[in-house]
Each structure stands twice: as structure tokens, then as C-alpha cells.
Coordinates of C-alpha atoms and ligand atoms in Angstrom, one line a residue:
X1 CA 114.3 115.1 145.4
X2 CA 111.7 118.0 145.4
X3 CA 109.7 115.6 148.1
X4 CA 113.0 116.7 150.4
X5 CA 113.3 119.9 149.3
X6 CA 109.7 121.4 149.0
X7 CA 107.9 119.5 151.5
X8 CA 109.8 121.0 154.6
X9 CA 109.1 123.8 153.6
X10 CA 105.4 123.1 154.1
X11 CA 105.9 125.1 158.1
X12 CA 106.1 128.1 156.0
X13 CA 103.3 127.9 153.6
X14 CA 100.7 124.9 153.4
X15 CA 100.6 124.6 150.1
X16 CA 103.8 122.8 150.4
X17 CA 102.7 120.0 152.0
X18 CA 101.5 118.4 148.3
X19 CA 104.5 117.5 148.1
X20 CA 103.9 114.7 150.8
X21 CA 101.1 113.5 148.8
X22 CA 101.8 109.8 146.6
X23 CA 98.8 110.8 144.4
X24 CA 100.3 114.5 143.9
X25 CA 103.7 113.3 142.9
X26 CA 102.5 110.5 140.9
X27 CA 100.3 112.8 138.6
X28 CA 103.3 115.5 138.1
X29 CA 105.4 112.4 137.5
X30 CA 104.0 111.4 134.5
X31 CA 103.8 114.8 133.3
X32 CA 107.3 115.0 134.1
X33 CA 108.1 111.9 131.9
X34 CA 105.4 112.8 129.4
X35 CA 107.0 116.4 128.6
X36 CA 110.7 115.1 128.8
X37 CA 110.2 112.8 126.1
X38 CA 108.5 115.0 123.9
X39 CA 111.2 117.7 124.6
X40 CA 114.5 115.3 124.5
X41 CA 112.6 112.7 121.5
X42 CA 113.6 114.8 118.5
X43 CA 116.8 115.5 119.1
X44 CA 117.3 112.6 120.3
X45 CA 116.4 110.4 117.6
X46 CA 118.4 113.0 115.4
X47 CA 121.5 111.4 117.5
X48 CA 120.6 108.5 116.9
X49 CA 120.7 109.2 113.2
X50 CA 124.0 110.8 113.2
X51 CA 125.3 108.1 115.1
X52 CA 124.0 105.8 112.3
X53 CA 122.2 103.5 115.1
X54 CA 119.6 101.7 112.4
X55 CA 117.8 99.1 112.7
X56 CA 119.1 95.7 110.6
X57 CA 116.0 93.9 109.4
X58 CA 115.8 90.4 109.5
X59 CA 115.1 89.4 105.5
X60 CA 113.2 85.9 106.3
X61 CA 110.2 88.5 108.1
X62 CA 107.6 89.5 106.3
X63 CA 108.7 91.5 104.0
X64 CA 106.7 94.5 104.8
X65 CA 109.4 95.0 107.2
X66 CA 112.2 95.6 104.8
X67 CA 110.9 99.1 104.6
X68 CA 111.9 99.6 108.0
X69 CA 115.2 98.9 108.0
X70 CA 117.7 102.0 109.4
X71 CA 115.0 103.2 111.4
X72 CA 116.6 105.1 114.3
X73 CA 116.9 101.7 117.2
X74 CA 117.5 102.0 120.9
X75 CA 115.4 104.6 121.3
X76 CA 114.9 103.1 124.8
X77 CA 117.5 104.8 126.0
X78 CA 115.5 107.8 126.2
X79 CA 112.6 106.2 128.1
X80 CA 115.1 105.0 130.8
X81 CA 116.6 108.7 130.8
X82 CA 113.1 110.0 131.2
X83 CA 112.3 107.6 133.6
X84 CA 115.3 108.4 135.8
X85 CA 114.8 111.9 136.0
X86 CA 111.4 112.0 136.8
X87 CA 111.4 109.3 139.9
X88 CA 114.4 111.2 140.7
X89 CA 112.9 114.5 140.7
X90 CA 108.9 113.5 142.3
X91 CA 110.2 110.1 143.9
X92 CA 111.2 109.6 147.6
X93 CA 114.4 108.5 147.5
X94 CA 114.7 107.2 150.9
X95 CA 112.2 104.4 149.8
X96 CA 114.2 100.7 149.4
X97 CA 111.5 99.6 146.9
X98 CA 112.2 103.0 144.9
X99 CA 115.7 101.7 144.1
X100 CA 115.3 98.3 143.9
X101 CA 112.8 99.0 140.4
X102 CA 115.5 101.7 139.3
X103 CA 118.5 98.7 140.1
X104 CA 115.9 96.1 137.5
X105 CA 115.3 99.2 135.2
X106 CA 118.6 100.5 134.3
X107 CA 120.3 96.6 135.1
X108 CA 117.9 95.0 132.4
X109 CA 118.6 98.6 130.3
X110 CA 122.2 97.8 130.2
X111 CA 122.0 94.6 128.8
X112 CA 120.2 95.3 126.4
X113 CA 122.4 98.4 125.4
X114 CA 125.0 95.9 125.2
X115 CA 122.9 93.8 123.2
X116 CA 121.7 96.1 120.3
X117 CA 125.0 98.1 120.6
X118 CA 126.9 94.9 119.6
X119 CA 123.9 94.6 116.8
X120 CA 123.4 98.1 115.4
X121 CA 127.0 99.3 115.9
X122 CA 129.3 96.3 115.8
X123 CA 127.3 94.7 113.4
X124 CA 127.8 91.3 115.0
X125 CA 124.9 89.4 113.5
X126 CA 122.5 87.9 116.7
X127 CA 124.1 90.8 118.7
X128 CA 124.8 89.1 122.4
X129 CA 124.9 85.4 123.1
X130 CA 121.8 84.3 124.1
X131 CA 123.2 82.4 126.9
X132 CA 125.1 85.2 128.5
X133 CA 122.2 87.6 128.3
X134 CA 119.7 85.1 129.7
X135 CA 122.8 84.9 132.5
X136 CA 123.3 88.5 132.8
X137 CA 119.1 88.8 133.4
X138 CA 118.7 86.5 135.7
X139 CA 122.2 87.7 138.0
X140 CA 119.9 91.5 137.9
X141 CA 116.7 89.8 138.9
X142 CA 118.8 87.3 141.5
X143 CA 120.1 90.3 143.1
X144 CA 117.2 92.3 143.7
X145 CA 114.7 89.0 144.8
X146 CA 117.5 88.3 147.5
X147 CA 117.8 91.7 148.8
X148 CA 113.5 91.4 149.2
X149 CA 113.8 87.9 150.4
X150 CA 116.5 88.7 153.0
X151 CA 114.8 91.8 154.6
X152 CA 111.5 89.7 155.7
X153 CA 109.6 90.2 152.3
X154 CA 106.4 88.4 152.1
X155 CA 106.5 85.0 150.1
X156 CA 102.9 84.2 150.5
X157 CA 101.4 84.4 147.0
X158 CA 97.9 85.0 146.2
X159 CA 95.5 83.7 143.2
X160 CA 93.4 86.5 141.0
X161 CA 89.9 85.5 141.5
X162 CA 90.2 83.2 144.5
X163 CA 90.2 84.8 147.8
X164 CA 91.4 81.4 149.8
X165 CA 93.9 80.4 147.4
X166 CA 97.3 81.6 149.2
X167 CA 100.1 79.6 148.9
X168 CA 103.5 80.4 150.9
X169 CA 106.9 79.5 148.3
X170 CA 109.0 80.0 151.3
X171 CA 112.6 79.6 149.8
X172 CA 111.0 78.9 146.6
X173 CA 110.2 82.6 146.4
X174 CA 113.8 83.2 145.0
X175 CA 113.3 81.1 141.4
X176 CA 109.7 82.3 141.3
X177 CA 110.2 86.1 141.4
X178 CA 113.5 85.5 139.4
X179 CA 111.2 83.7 136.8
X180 CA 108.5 86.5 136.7
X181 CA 110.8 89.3 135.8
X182 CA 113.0 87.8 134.0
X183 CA 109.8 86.1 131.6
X184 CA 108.1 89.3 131.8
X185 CA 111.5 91.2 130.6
X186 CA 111.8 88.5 128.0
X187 CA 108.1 88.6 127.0
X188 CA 108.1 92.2 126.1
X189 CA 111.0 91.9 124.4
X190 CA 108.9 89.2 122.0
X191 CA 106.2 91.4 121.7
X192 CA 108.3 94.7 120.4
X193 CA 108.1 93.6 116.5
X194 CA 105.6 96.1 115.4
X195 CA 105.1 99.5 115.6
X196 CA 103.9 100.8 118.9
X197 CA 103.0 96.8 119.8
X198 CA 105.0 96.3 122.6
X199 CA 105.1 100.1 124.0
X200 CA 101.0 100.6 123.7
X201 CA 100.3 97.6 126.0
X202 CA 103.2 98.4 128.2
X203 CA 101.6 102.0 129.1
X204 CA 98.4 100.2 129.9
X205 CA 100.2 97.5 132.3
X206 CA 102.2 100.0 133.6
X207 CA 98.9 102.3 134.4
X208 CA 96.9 99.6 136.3
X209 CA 100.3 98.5 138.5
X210 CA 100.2 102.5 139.4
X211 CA 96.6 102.0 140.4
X212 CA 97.4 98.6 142.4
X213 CA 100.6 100.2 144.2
X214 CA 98.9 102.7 145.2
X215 CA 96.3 100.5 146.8
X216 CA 98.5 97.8 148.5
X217 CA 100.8 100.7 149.8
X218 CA 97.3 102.1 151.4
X219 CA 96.7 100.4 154.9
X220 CA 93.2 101.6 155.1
X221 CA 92.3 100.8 151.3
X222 CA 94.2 97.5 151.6
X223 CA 92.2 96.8 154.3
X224 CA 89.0 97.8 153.1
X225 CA 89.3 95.8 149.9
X226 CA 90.8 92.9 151.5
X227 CA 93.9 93.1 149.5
X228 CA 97.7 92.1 151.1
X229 CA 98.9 95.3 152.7
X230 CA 102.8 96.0 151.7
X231 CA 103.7 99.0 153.8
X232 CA 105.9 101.2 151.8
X233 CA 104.9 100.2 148.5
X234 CA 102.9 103.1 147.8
X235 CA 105.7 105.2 146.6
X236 CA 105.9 102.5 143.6
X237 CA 102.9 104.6 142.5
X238 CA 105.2 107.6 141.4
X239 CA 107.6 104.9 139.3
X240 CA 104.7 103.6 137.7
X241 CA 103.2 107.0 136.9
X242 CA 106.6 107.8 135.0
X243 CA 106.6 104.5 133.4
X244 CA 103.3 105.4 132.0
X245 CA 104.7 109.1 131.0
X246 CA 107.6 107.6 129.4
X247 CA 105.7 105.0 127.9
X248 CA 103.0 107.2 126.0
X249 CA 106.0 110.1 125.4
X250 CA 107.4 107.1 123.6
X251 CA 104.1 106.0 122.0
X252 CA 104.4 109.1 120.3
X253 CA 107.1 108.5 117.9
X254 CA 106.8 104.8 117.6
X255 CA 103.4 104.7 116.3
X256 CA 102.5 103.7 112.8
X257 CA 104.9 104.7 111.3
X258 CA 107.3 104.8 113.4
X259 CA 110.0 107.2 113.5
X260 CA 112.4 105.0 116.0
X261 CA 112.9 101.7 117.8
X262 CA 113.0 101.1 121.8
X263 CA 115.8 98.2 121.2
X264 CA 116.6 96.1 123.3
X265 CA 117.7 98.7 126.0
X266 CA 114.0 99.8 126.2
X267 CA 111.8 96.3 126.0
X268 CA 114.4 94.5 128.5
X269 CA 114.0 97.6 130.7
X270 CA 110.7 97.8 130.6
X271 CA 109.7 94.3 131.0
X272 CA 112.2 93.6 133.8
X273 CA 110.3 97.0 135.4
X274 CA 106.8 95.2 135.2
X275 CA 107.9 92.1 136.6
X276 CA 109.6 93.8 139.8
X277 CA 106.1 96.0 139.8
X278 CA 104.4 92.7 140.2
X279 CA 106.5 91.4 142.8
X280 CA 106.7 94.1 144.7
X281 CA 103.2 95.3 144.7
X282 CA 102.2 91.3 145.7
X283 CA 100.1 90.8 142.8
X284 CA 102.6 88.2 141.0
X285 CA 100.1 85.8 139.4
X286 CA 97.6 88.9 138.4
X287 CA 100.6 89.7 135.7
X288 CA 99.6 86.4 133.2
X289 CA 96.5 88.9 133.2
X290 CA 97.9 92.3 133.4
X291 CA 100.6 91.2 130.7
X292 CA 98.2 88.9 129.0
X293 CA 99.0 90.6 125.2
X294 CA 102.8 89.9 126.2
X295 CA 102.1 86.0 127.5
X296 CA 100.0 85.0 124.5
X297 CA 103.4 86.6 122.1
X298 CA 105.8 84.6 124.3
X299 CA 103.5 81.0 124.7
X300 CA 103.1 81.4 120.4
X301 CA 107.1 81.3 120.8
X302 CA 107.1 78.3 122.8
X303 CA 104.4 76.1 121.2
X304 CA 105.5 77.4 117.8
X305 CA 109.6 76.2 118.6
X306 CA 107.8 73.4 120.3
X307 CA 105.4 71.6 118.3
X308 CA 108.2 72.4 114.9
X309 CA 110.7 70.1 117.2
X310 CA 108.5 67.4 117.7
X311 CA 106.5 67.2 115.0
X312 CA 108.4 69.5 112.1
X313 CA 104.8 71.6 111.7
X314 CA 104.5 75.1 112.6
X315 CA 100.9 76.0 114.7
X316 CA 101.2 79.3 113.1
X317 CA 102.5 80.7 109.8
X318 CA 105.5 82.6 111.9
X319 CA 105.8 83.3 115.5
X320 CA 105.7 85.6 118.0
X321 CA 101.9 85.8 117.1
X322 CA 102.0 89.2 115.4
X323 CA 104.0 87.6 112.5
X324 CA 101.1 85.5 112.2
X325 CA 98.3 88.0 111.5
X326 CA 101.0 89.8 109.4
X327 CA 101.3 87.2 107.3
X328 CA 97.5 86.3 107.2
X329 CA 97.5 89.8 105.3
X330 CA 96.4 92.7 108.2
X331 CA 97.1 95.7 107.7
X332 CA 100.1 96.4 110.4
X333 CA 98.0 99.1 112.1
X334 CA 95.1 96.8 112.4
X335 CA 96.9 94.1 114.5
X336 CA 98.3 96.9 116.8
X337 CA 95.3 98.8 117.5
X338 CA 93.7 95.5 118.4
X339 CA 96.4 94.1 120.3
X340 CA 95.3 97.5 122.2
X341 CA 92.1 96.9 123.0
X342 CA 92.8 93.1 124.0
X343 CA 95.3 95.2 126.6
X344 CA 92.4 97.9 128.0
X345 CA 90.1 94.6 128.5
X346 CA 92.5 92.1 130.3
X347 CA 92.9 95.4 132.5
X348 CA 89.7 96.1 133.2
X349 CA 89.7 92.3 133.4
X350 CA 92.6 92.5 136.0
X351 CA 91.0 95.5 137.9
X352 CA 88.0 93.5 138.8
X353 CA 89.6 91.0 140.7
X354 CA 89.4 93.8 143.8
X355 CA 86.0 92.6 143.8
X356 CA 85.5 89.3 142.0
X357 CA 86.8 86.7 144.3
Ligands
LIG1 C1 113.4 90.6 119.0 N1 113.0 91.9 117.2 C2 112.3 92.3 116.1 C3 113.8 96.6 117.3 C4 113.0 96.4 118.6 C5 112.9 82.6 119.2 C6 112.4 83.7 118.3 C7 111.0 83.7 118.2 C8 113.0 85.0 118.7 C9 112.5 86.2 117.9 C10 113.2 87.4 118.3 O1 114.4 87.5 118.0 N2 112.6 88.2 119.0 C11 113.2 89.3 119.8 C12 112.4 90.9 118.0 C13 112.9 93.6 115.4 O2 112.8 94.7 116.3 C14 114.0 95.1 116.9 O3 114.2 94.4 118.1 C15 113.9 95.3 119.2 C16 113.2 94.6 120.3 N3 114.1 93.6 120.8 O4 113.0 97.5 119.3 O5 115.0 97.2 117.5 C17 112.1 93.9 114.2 O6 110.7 94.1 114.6 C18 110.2 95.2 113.8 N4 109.7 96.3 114.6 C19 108.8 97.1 114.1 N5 108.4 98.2 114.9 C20 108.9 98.4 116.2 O7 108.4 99.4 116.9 O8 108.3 97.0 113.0 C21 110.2 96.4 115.9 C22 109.8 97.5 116.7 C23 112.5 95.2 113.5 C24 111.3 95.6 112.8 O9 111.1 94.9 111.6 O10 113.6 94.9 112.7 C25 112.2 91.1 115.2 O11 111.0 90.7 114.9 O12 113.2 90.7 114.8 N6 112.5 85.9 116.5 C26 111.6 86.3 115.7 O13 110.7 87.1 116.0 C27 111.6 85.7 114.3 N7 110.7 84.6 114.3 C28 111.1 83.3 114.1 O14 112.2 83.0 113.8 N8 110.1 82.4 114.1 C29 110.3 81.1 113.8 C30 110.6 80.3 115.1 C31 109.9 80.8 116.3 C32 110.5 78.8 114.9 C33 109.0 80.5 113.1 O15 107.9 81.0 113.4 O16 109.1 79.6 112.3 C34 111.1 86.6 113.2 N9 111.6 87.9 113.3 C35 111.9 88.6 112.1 N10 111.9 88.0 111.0 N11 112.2 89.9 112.2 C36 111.4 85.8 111.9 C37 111.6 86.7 110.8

């Protein structure tokens, strides 16, 4: 909105015309989304309190986790709030791509409101049926891949690493970028069982699709790297930088120990957000990388459900993965932090590909 308002004013004073600037906006974005949070989060999670939205622990986890239980939950509400406001305020709102990733967002947000709401506040043990919220996920992701497929979007795509390796889905674009946000909203989801797990690596994906939108939405830079052009999907820059606000503005009261929960509303959000991100920005395939910490928890899911229905053994002592290590005796904060680092390298990892191929 100030991109309308401040930037015509530029004939008057230069100094207005920073306003026009992706790199500008994106910047003051995140600071936007960083101060919000830490401004809003308090009181907030006090609402949350009085509301009496706590957490219900699980009793077969470990039992660590019992601790935890009435923790403030669905703290993800506020990262969406933040989120909105600041791509509202430093976003150009004339951009499709802009409101497609707000459509995923606050879509994938409000099932999962629905979801822990029926939880936390109805008490209705499993919360939503997991049929109708896979269903729900996919009709938000269905909605948003046809919109892209129907106005000429590009369904070429590429491999990290391998500069020939370009493969056109055609029609089969639909299921695919269906699949990657709804896995990616789905995977994050996995990953949010520990304090800070899910939002730490989410701020560090979020921060290298800001760097990558901002490149692909860059004729020249596109050009010069070799990298698919996608005209217009610069401005994704700005959502990402107020994902990665959000996300650290919510770092700050999740972490060990955490004072609230995202819920349901905030890792379905969050993860549907990345997957559109990686559509959108044409670097689909580079998420297994980018998201690696969030593939590994949902493939421990799979082989773990898998391998206990065909053979009745478990490959680890409890899945998602996390559980594992907890049970194995780490220290919680131990298994985050290094989850962490594992998220900075596959990032760097990701990053080189600009060159590597
Ligand atoms: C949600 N939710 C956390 C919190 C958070 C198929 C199966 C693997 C599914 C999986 C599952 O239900 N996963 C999705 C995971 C829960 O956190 C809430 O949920 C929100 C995210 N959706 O925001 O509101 C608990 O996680 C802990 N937590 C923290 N800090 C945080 O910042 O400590 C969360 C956020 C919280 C809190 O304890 O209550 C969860 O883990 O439930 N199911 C499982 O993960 C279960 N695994 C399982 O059944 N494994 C079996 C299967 C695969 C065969 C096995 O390995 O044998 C375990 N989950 C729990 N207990 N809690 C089993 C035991």
C-alpha cells in the first residue's frame, strides 16, 4: 500500500522513489513483521491464555512432553496477522503472484484454525478428520495451480545441479504443484513437535526463497546466472522477507522453552506458503533441498508407518524423526539446534546450485 501511496510522490522529492525498490521494501518488510510480532506476541499469547487455548499433549510421547501441556497453541495466528499486514503495507498489491501466496497462506491458515480450534477448544480428540483436511488442502492448492496453469504459467521444470535436465509436465503440472504444496504444508506440520523445530528451519527456507525470487524476478540477474526468468516474480521477495520477520518474531517465543505453540493454523500456513514460493519462483525440485530438515521428518513418517505394516518393526524408536533422538536421550535443545545447522547447510547447499550445474 505505501508502494501506491509514497512512491508517486517521488516527482516531489527523490527520496520517494525507494519505494519502487523490491530490495527496499523487502528489508522494511521484515522489520515490519519482526517488530509486529514482538509488539502483538505478548498480548497475544495472554489471549490465548484467557481464552484457555492449551495445548493437549499426547500421553504415548515421550514423556518429557507432558510438561508442556496447556501451553498457549495456535499461536500461528499471529504469524499470519503479521504476515498480512506487512505484505499489505510494503507489498505491491497489483502483483497476481502477491495474492495468489496470501490466497495459500491464509487458505492453508484456515484449516488449520479449524483443525486445532475443534482440538484445543471443542476438545474433539484428533481435532479434524484427516480426510476432509487432506481434501480441504488440496481444493486451496487446486485452486491457486489452475489459476497459474490457466494464465500461460511455465510448466517446464528444472533439476538442481543439472543444467540440461528440463522436463516439461504439461497438464501434469496441475498434480505436481498440487503435490508440492500440499507435501510441503503437510511436512512442516510433521516437523512442528519441538520447540522452535519447525519455525527455526522455516525462517531459513523462507530466507533463501527471498534470495531466489529476487533473482528469477531479475531479467538481467536471471540471465546472467542462467536461471529461468519469471517476470513479475520479484515482488515475491517482499512476502518472503515478511515470512522471514514473522518467522524469527515467532522464534522468539517458541524457543526452548517455549512460551506458545504455532498450531496447526501456523505450520499449515507456513508450509503451504513455501510450497507456492517454490512454484512460483520455478525452483520446485530445489525444495527436497531447501526443505530438506522437513523431507527427512515426513520420509521417517512414511518408512516408519511403512515398514510397521509390512513387517510389524518400527525403523526408529518413534517417528517423525525428532521423537527418535528424543527418545535416544538428547537433550531437546540439542536436537533443535542441530536440526538448525542441518537447515543453514542444505541452504548454502541449495544456494550453490546458481553455480554448480
Ligand atoms: C502434529 N503435533 C505435535 C502443537 C503444534 C502419522 C503420525 C506420524 C502423525 C503425527 C502427528 O500427528 N503429527 C502432526 C504434531 C504436538 O504439537 C502440536 O501440533 C502443532 C503442529 N501441528 O504447534 O500445537 C506436540 O508437539 C510438541 N511441540 C513442542 N513444541 C512446539 O513448538 O514441544 C509442538 C510444538 C505438542 C508438544 O508436545 O503437544 C505432536 O507431536 O503431537 N503423530 C505423531 O507425531 C506421533 N507419532 C506416532 O504416532 N508415531 C508412530 C507412527 C508413525 C507409527 C510410531 O512411531 O510408532 C507422536 N506424537 C506425540 N506423541 N505427540 C506419538 C506420540
Amino acid at each position: 500500500m505505501l508502494y501506491y501511496f509514497l512512491y508517486p510522490l517521488a516527482k516531489y522529492h527523490t527520496i520517494f522513489n525507494v519505494f519502487q525498490y523490491i530490495s527496499f521494501r523487502t528489508i522494511y518488510a521484515a522489520i515490519t513483521a519482526l517488530v509486529l510480532s514482538f509488539v502483538m506476541g505478548p498480548y497475544l499469547i495472554e489471549k490465548l491464555k484467557v481464552l484457555k487455548f492449551g495445548e493437549v499433549v499426547r500421553t504415548d510421547g515421550p514423556q518429557s512432553h507432558m510438561s508442556k501441556a496447556g501451553t498457549p497453541t495456535m499461536g500461528g495466528a499471529i504469524i499470519l496477522l503479521v504476515v498480512v499486514i506487512s505484505v499489505l503495507l510494503w507489498g505491491n498489491l497489483s502483483n497476481m503472484y502477491v495474492w495468489l501466496l496470501t490466497f495459500v497462506t491464509v487458505g492453508m491458515g484456515a484449516i488449520g484454525f479449524i483443525d486445532d480450534y475443534s482440538k484445543v477448544v471443542r476438545k474433539k480428540k484428533g481435532g479434524m478428520r484427516p480426510r476432509t483436511k487432506f481434501l480441504a488442502q488440496v481444493a486451496v492448492a487446486l485452486a491457486v495451480v489452475l489459476v497459474l496453469y490457466y494464465s500461460k504459467f511455465n510448466t517446464v521444470v528444472t533439476i538442481p545441479f543439472f543444467k540440461d535436465a528440463k522436463f516439461d509436465l504439461y497438464w501434469f503440472y496441475i498434480p505436481f504443484a498440487v503435490l508440492v504444496i500440499v507435501g510441503a504444508s503437510n511436512a512442516v506440520n510433521l516437523t512442528d513437535g519441538l520447540d522452535g523445530l519447525a519455525i527455526g528451519p522455516m525462517t531459513i527456507a523462507a530466507a533463501t526463497y527471498m534470495l531466489f525470487a529476487y533473482l528469477v524476478g531479475h531479467a538481467k540477474i536471471a540471465s546472467y546466472l542462467h536461471v529461468m526468468y519469471v517476470p513479475k516474480a520479484g515482488e515475491l521477495t517482499v512476502f518472503a522477507g515478511a515470512m522471514v520477520g514473522a518467522s524469527l518474531g515467532f522464534l522468539w517465543f517458541n524457543t526452548y522453552p517455549a512460551q506458545v505453540f504455532m498450531g496447526d493454523v501456523g505450520s499449515l500456513s507456513l508450509g503451504g506458503a513455501l510450497g507456492t514460493l517454490a512454484i512460483i519462483t520455478k525452483n520446485e525440485a530445489l525444495l527436497l533441498i531447501v526443505g530438506g530438515i522437513f523431507v527427512v521428518e515426513a520420509l521417517s513418517v512414511i518408512f516408519q508407518v511403512g515398514s510397521f505394516k509390512l513387517t510389524g518393526k518400527r525403523v526408529f524408536a518413534m517417528a517423525p524423526i525428532h521423537h527418535h533422538y528424543e527418545l535416544k536421550g538428547w537433550p531437546e535443545p540439542k536436537i533443535i539446534v542441530r536440526f538448525w545447522i542441518i537447515a543453514i547447510i542444505l541452504a548454502l547447499l541449495a544456494i550453490s546450485t546458481l553455480k554448480i550445474r
